[in-house]
Short mmCIF file of C-alpha atoms and ligand atoms in Angstrom, two decimals:
data_model
loop_
_atom_site.label_atom_id
_atom_site.label_comp_id
_atom_site.label_asym_id
_atom_site.label_seq_id
_atom_site.Cartn_x
_atom_site.Cartn_y
_atom_site.Cartn_z
CA MET X 156 -16.96 -100.96 95.39
CA THR X 157 -13.55 -99.88 94.06
CA LYS X 158 -12.87 -99.61 90.30
CA ASP X 159 -11.05 -102.96 90.43
CA LEU X 160 -11.46 -106.40 91.99
CA LEU X 161 -8.02 -107.29 93.31
CA SER X 162 -9.01 -108.86 96.63
CA VAL X 163 -12.18 -110.35 98.10
CA SER X 164 -11.70 -107.75 100.82
CA ASP X 165 -12.53 -105.04 98.23
CA LEU X 166 -16.17 -106.16 98.59
CA SER X 167 -18.71 -105.58 101.34
CA HIS X 168 -21.06 -108.29 102.61
CA ALA X 169 -23.92 -106.63 100.71
CA GLU X 170 -21.91 -106.57 97.47
CA ILE X 171 -21.04 -110.26 97.80
CA GLU X 172 -24.71 -111.12 98.39
CA GLN X 173 -25.69 -109.02 95.39
CA LEU X 174 -23.09 -110.79 93.19
CA ILE X 175 -24.35 -114.21 94.28
CA GLY X 176 -27.97 -113.19 93.61
CA GLN X 177 -27.06 -111.79 90.19
CA ALA X 178 -25.01 -114.89 89.32
CA LEU X 179 -27.95 -117.17 90.22
CA ALA X 180 -30.25 -115.09 87.99
CA MET X 181 -27.74 -115.16 85.13
CA LYS X 182 -27.32 -118.93 85.51
CA GLN X 183 -31.09 -119.25 84.84
CA ARG X 184 -31.15 -116.80 81.94
CA GLY X 185 -28.03 -117.94 80.00
CA ILE X 186 -27.38 -115.56 77.12
CA GLN X 187 -28.13 -111.82 77.53
CA SER X 188 -26.65 -108.98 75.46
CA LEU X 189 -25.75 -106.76 78.40
CA LEU X 190 -22.15 -106.07 77.36
CA SER X 191 -22.51 -105.76 73.62
CA GLY X 192 -19.53 -103.92 72.12
CA LYS X 193 -17.41 -104.36 75.29
CA THR X 194 -14.00 -106.04 75.25
CA LEU X 195 -12.08 -107.87 77.96
CA ALA X 196 -8.29 -108.37 77.82
CA LEU X 197 -7.09 -111.60 79.43
CA LEU X 198 -3.51 -110.82 80.36
CA PHE X 199 -1.93 -114.05 81.66
CA GLU X 200 1.59 -114.72 82.98
CA LYS X 201 0.67 -118.29 84.02
CA PRO X 202 -1.29 -121.16 82.41
CA SER X 203 -5.05 -121.58 82.91
CA LEU X 204 -7.98 -123.75 81.84
CA ARG X 205 -10.97 -122.63 83.93
CA THR X 206 -10.20 -118.94 84.34
CA ARG X 207 -9.41 -118.36 80.70
CA VAL X 208 -12.33 -120.32 79.26
CA SER X 209 -14.92 -119.06 81.77
CA PHE X 210 -13.97 -115.38 81.32
CA ASP X 211 -13.91 -115.68 77.51
CA LEU X 212 -17.29 -117.45 77.54
CA ALA X 213 -18.72 -114.99 80.05
CA MET X 214 -18.01 -112.09 77.67
CA CYS X 215 -19.33 -114.08 74.72
CA GLN X 216 -22.63 -114.94 76.52
CA LEU X 217 -23.05 -111.27 77.50
CA GLY X 218 -22.64 -110.12 73.87
CA GLY X 219 -19.06 -108.88 74.33
CA HIS X 220 -15.69 -110.12 73.30
CA ALA X 221 -12.39 -111.28 74.90
CA ILE X 222 -8.78 -111.06 73.70
CA TYR X 223 -6.36 -113.58 75.23
CA LEU X 224 -2.76 -112.49 75.73
CA SER X 225 -0.72 -115.59 76.57
CA PRO X 226 2.22 -115.88 79.00
CA GLY X 227 5.29 -114.40 77.35
CA GLU X 228 3.35 -112.54 74.67
CA VAL X 229 3.25 -109.14 76.35
CA GLY X 230 6.35 -109.54 78.53
CA LEU X 231 4.89 -107.56 81.45
CA GLY X 232 7.73 -105.60 83.04
CA ARG X 233 10.29 -107.13 80.68
CA ARG X 234 9.40 -106.22 77.09
CA GLU X 235 7.37 -103.26 78.34
CA ALA X 236 6.96 -101.42 81.65
CA ILE X 237 3.80 -102.45 83.56
CA PRO X 238 2.37 -98.87 83.74
CA ASP X 239 2.76 -98.51 79.95
CA VAL X 240 0.95 -101.82 79.32
CA ALA X 241 -1.87 -100.62 81.60
CA ARG X 242 -2.19 -97.29 79.79
CA VAL X 243 -2.12 -98.85 76.31
CA LEU X 244 -4.67 -101.55 77.13
CA SER X 245 -6.94 -98.90 78.70
CA ARG X 246 -7.14 -97.21 75.27
CA TYR X 247 -8.35 -100.42 73.61
CA VAL X 248 -10.41 -102.48 76.05
CA ASP X 249 -13.11 -101.94 78.68
CA VAL X 250 -11.78 -104.30 81.37
CA ILE X 251 -8.61 -106.30 82.08
CA ALA X 252 -8.44 -109.67 83.86
CA ALA X 253 -4.81 -110.33 84.78
CA ARG X 254 -3.12 -113.47 86.15
CA THR X 255 0.27 -112.53 87.51
CA PHE X 256 3.08 -114.09 89.50
CA SER X 257 3.40 -111.14 91.87
CA HIS X 258 0.42 -109.38 93.42
CA GLN X 259 2.48 -106.19 93.15
CA THR X 260 2.20 -106.40 89.34
CA LEU X 261 -1.61 -106.31 89.68
CA LEU X 262 -1.46 -103.29 91.98
CA ILE X 263 0.67 -101.40 89.43
CA LEU X 264 -1.63 -102.43 86.56
CA ALA X 265 -4.68 -101.22 88.50
CA GLU X 266 -3.04 -97.95 89.49
CA HIS X 267 -2.15 -97.05 85.90
CA SER X 268 -5.21 -98.33 84.01
CA SER X 269 -8.33 -96.26 83.59
CA VAL X 270 -10.46 -99.40 83.15
CA PRO X 271 -11.28 -102.00 85.84
CA VAL X 272 -8.64 -104.63 86.59
CA ILE X 273 -9.76 -108.06 87.86
CA ASN X 274 -7.38 -110.36 89.75
CA ALA X 275 -7.50 -113.62 87.76
CA LEU X 276 -5.05 -115.14 90.36
CA SER X 277 -1.87 -113.76 91.86
CA ASP X 278 0.52 -115.17 94.45
CA MET X 279 -1.63 -113.53 97.13
CA GLU X 280 -5.27 -114.07 96.13
CA HIS X 281 -7.73 -115.79 93.80
CA PRO X 282 -10.91 -113.75 94.41
CA CYS X 283 -12.93 -115.03 91.42
CA GLN X 284 -12.45 -118.60 92.66
CA ALA X 285 -13.52 -117.76 96.21
CA LEU X 286 -16.62 -115.86 95.03
CA ALA X 287 -17.65 -118.73 92.75
CA ASP X 288 -17.09 -121.08 95.70
CA LEU X 289 -19.44 -119.01 97.86
CA LEU X 290 -22.04 -119.31 95.09
CA THR X 291 -21.56 -123.11 95.05
CA ILE X 292 -21.83 -123.40 98.85
CA TYR X 293 -24.93 -121.19 98.87
CA GLU X 294 -26.57 -123.32 96.16
CA LYS X 295 -25.87 -126.56 98.04
CA LYS X 296 -26.51 -125.42 101.62
CA GLY X 297 -28.98 -122.54 101.19
CA ARG X 298 -26.94 -120.21 103.42
CA LEU X 299 -23.38 -119.11 104.24
CA ALA X 300 -23.41 -117.51 107.70
CA GLY X 301 -22.88 -120.02 110.48
CA LEU X 302 -21.42 -122.77 108.25
CA THR X 303 -17.85 -123.98 108.87
CA LEU X 304 -15.28 -124.32 106.09
CA ALA X 305 -12.18 -126.40 106.86
CA PHE X 306 -9.21 -125.75 104.59
CA ILE X 307 -6.53 -128.45 104.61
CA GLY X 308 -3.10 -127.50 103.28
CA ASP X 309 -1.11 -124.51 102.18
CA GLY X 310 -1.94 -120.99 103.44
CA ASN X 311 -1.83 -119.88 99.81
CA ASN X 312 -3.68 -117.54 97.42
CA VAL X 313 -6.85 -119.69 97.37
CA ALA X 314 -6.84 -120.02 101.18
CA ASN X 315 -6.36 -116.25 101.62
CA SER X 316 -9.32 -115.38 99.41
CA LEU X 317 -11.53 -118.00 101.06
CA LEU X 318 -10.56 -116.68 104.49
CA PHE X 319 -11.60 -113.15 103.48
CA ALA X 320 -14.80 -114.49 101.89
CA ALA X 321 -15.68 -116.41 105.06
CA SER X 322 -14.80 -113.50 107.36
CA ILE X 323 -17.05 -111.11 105.44
CA THR X 324 -20.02 -113.45 105.06
CA GLY X 325 -20.04 -114.90 108.60
CA MET X 326 -18.77 -118.39 107.74
CA ASN X 327 -16.39 -119.98 110.23
CA PHE X 328 -12.97 -120.81 108.80
CA CYS X 329 -10.56 -123.40 110.20
CA ILE X 330 -7.27 -124.10 108.43
CA ALA X 331 -4.86 -126.98 109.08
CA SER X 332 -1.42 -126.31 107.59
CA PRO X 333 2.00 -127.84 108.24
CA PRO X 334 4.31 -125.66 110.36
CA GLY X 335 5.89 -122.99 108.17
CA TYR X 336 3.04 -123.00 105.61
CA GLU X 337 0.39 -121.15 107.62
CA ILE X 338 -1.60 -118.12 106.45
CA LYS X 339 0.50 -114.94 106.76
CA LYS X 340 0.01 -112.68 109.79
CA GLU X 341 -1.10 -109.60 107.80
CA ILE X 342 -3.86 -111.58 106.05
CA LEU X 343 -4.96 -113.08 109.37
CA ASN X 344 -5.08 -109.69 111.07
CA GLN X 345 -7.12 -108.18 108.23
CA SER X 346 -9.54 -111.11 108.24
CA ARG X 347 -9.95 -110.93 112.03
CA GLU X 348 -11.06 -107.31 111.64
CA LEU X 349 -13.57 -108.34 108.96
CA ALA X 350 -14.76 -111.27 111.08
CA ALA X 351 -15.45 -108.98 114.03
CA GLY X 352 -18.25 -107.43 111.96
CA SER X 353 -19.80 -110.70 110.79
CA GLY X 354 -19.43 -113.07 113.75
CA SER X 355 -17.20 -115.46 111.80
CA LYS X 356 -14.79 -117.59 113.89
CA ILE X 357 -11.26 -118.15 112.57
CA GLN X 358 -9.06 -121.00 113.79
CA LEU X 359 -5.59 -122.25 112.86
CA THR X 360 -4.19 -125.69 113.62
CA ASN X 361 -1.54 -128.11 112.40
CA GLU X 362 -3.99 -131.06 112.75
CA PRO X 363 -6.22 -131.91 109.74
CA GLY X 364 -8.48 -134.12 111.92
CA GLU X 365 -9.01 -131.24 114.33
CA ALA X 366 -9.87 -128.81 111.49
CA VAL X 367 -12.57 -130.95 109.87
CA LYS X 368 -14.42 -131.92 113.11
CA GLU X 369 -17.36 -129.52 112.67
CA ALA X 370 -16.92 -128.87 108.96
CA ASP X 371 -19.79 -128.33 106.50
CA VAL X 372 -17.20 -127.90 103.73
CA VAL X 373 -13.79 -129.58 103.44
CA TYR X 374 -11.58 -127.70 101.00
CA THR X 375 -8.07 -128.32 99.73
CA ASP X 376 -5.72 -127.04 97.02
CA VAL X 377 -2.41 -128.08 95.51
CA TRP X 378 0.66 -128.29 97.74
CA THR X 379 2.82 -126.51 95.15
CA SER X 380 1.29 -123.49 93.44
CA MET X 381 2.30 -122.09 90.05
CA GLY X 382 5.64 -120.33 90.46
CA GLN X 383 6.79 -122.60 93.34
CA GLU X 384 7.82 -125.57 91.21
CA ALA X 385 11.42 -125.52 92.54
CA GLU X 386 10.04 -126.29 96.05
CA ALA X 387 7.87 -129.22 94.92
CA GLU X 388 9.93 -132.00 96.55
CA LYS X 389 10.33 -130.17 99.85
CA ARG X 390 6.60 -129.41 99.89
CA ARG X 391 5.65 -133.03 99.13
CA LEU X 392 7.46 -134.04 102.32
CA ALA X 393 6.06 -131.20 104.43
CA PHE X 394 2.45 -131.84 103.33
CA SER X 395 2.55 -135.67 103.36
CA GLY X 396 0.11 -135.94 106.31
CA TYR X 397 -2.28 -133.38 104.82
CA GLN X 398 -4.04 -135.43 102.13
CA VAL X 399 -7.82 -135.18 101.93
CA ASN X 400 -9.15 -138.72 101.55
CA ASP X 401 -12.25 -140.73 102.56
CA LYS X 402 -10.88 -141.24 106.08
CA LEU X 403 -10.39 -137.52 106.72
CA LEU X 404 -13.71 -136.64 105.06
CA SER X 405 -15.50 -139.16 107.33
CA LEU X 406 -14.45 -137.05 110.36
CA ALA X 407 -16.40 -134.03 109.04
CA LYS X 408 -20.20 -133.63 109.21
CA LYS X 409 -22.01 -136.42 107.32
CA ASP X 410 -23.32 -134.02 104.68
CA ALA X 411 -20.04 -132.08 104.28
CA LEU X 412 -19.15 -130.93 100.78
CA PHE X 413 -15.70 -131.60 99.34
CA MET X 414 -14.25 -128.71 97.33
CA HIS X 415 -11.08 -128.04 95.29
CA PRO X 416 -10.42 -125.21 92.80
CA LEU X 417 -8.66 -127.59 90.33
CA PRO X 418 -6.30 -128.51 88.78
CA ALA X 419 -5.87 -131.40 91.27
CA HIS X 420 -2.94 -133.70 91.82
CA HIS X 421 -4.47 -137.13 92.41
CA GLY X 422 -2.49 -139.06 95.01
CA GLU X 423 -1.01 -135.87 96.52
CA GLU X 424 -3.44 -133.41 98.17
CA ILE X 425 -6.38 -135.73 97.35
CA SER X 426 -6.70 -139.51 97.21
CA ALA X 427 -7.13 -141.11 93.80
CA GLN X 428 -10.95 -141.31 93.61
CA LEU X 429 -11.96 -138.32 95.71
CA LEU X 430 -13.29 -136.16 92.85
CA ASP X 431 -15.86 -138.92 92.21
CA SER X 432 -17.09 -138.98 95.81
CA PRO X 433 -20.83 -138.15 96.16
CA GLN X 434 -19.68 -135.34 98.49
CA SER X 435 -17.52 -133.73 95.78
CA VAL X 436 -18.87 -130.55 94.15
CA VAL X 437 -15.66 -129.65 92.29
CA PHE X 438 -17.23 -129.52 88.83
CA ASP X 439 -20.07 -127.32 90.12
CA GLN X 440 -17.35 -125.01 91.40
CA ALA X 441 -15.72 -124.96 87.96
CA GLU X 442 -19.05 -124.23 86.23
CA ASN X 443 -19.91 -121.48 88.70
CA ARG X 444 -16.79 -119.55 87.73
CA LEU X 445 -18.68 -118.69 84.53
CA HIS X 446 -21.88 -117.49 86.24
CA LEU X 447 -20.16 -115.54 88.99
CA GLN X 448 -17.78 -113.82 86.57
CA LYS X 449 -20.69 -112.80 84.33
CA ALA X 450 -22.25 -111.09 87.34
CA LEU X 451 -18.90 -109.50 88.21
CA LEU X 452 -18.28 -108.19 84.68
CA ALA X 453 -21.79 -106.70 84.57
CA LYS X 454 -21.23 -105.08 87.98
CA LEU X 455 -17.92 -103.54 86.91
CA LEU X 456 -18.99 -102.44 83.44
CA LEU X 457 -22.62 -101.35 83.71
CA PRO X 458 -23.61 -98.11 85.43
CA ALA X 459 -25.21 -98.72 88.84
CA LYS X 460 -29.01 -98.41 88.73
CA PRO X 461 -30.10 -95.14 90.37
CA ARG X 462 -31.92 -95.72 93.66
CA VAL X 463 -35.61 -94.78 93.62
CA ALA X 464 -36.19 -92.21 96.37
CA SER X 465 -38.89 -93.35 98.80
CA LYS X 466 -41.74 -90.90 99.45
N1 CP Z 1071 -9.18 -122.88 89.36
C1 CP Z 1071 -8.53 -122.20 88.43
O1 CP Z 1071 -8.31 -120.97 88.52
O2 CP Z 1071 -8.16 -122.95 87.35
P1 CP Z 1071 -7.19 -122.48 86.17
O3 CP Z 1071 -5.82 -122.28 86.77
O4 CP Z 1071 -7.23 -123.61 85.17
O5 CP Z 1071 -7.71 -121.20 85.60
N1 NVA Z 1072 -2.89 -122.32 94.38
C1 NVA Z 1072 -2.97 -122.68 92.99
C2 NVA Z 1072 -4.35 -122.41 92.46
C3 NVA Z 1072 -4.57 -122.75 91.02
C4 NVA Z 1072 -5.97 -122.44 90.56
C5 NVA Z 1072 -1.91 -121.93 92.21
O1 NVA Z 1072 -1.72 -120.73 92.48
O2 NVA Z 1072 -1.28 -122.52 91.35
#
């Protein structure tokens, strides 16, 4: 694995399986002083509930400590050049989790910091969410390979990370987006290469009903992501036929899970009561951010165990 976690595609299939296994073990054990004396900087350009709280708590439960730097406080690239922020923070903390508008900002931070940088959401990816989602699917279904995840909506950061996650682990991925809001070509090409090694099938459509036909998981996210607020009205119109509701869910497999990274806009991408559906596992997803990120922090900060040579 690289020093940083900027994209799900930084991880191999074996590393993802190891993270899920470790997260399941940590979920059982709760508090463990593995990272005593270690500090995480949470460098955020955008608001957050889940990511901020789960990372802070993850450090706390592992015996370490987190420092939250709120949007506007550091002035990344405005008050201070991004490389300088990276070099200064590297002298103080052991790991940085950054939530940025532009993915480019993360790449610069990672290049100039001597400590690991974790993508806590950028305009391109949300790897911690996708990895926690894999953990949730694995817990509920007992496997990943061969399942089908249908994503309804925007080809956005969450969709990109889920597509990589599915392509690496052998899950099939079908996305239904309105014309003009599909997953970008470069991401698709990269995921097709990853899928060639795992047997995952990738499909794109403009028809939500078509996407969910064989789905074991129906997933959606907001129509307007953070940073796109000026496009909200235009997007509401473009996505109006892309709501996940009981009718659409009934077209998927009977035991399909409903997933959403939250925050949700009730009455937009989901119908009013959908989070309360017996098929909804959204709060398990939110909880699993904590367990998965504990495993990730331990992986990035603790030396790898030496392999025992076989005789
Ligand atoms: N799902 C997620 O990342 O939530 P926050 O934006 O609240 O961190
Ligand atoms: N796509 C959303 C995800 C929020 C967790 C956004 O970027 O705002």
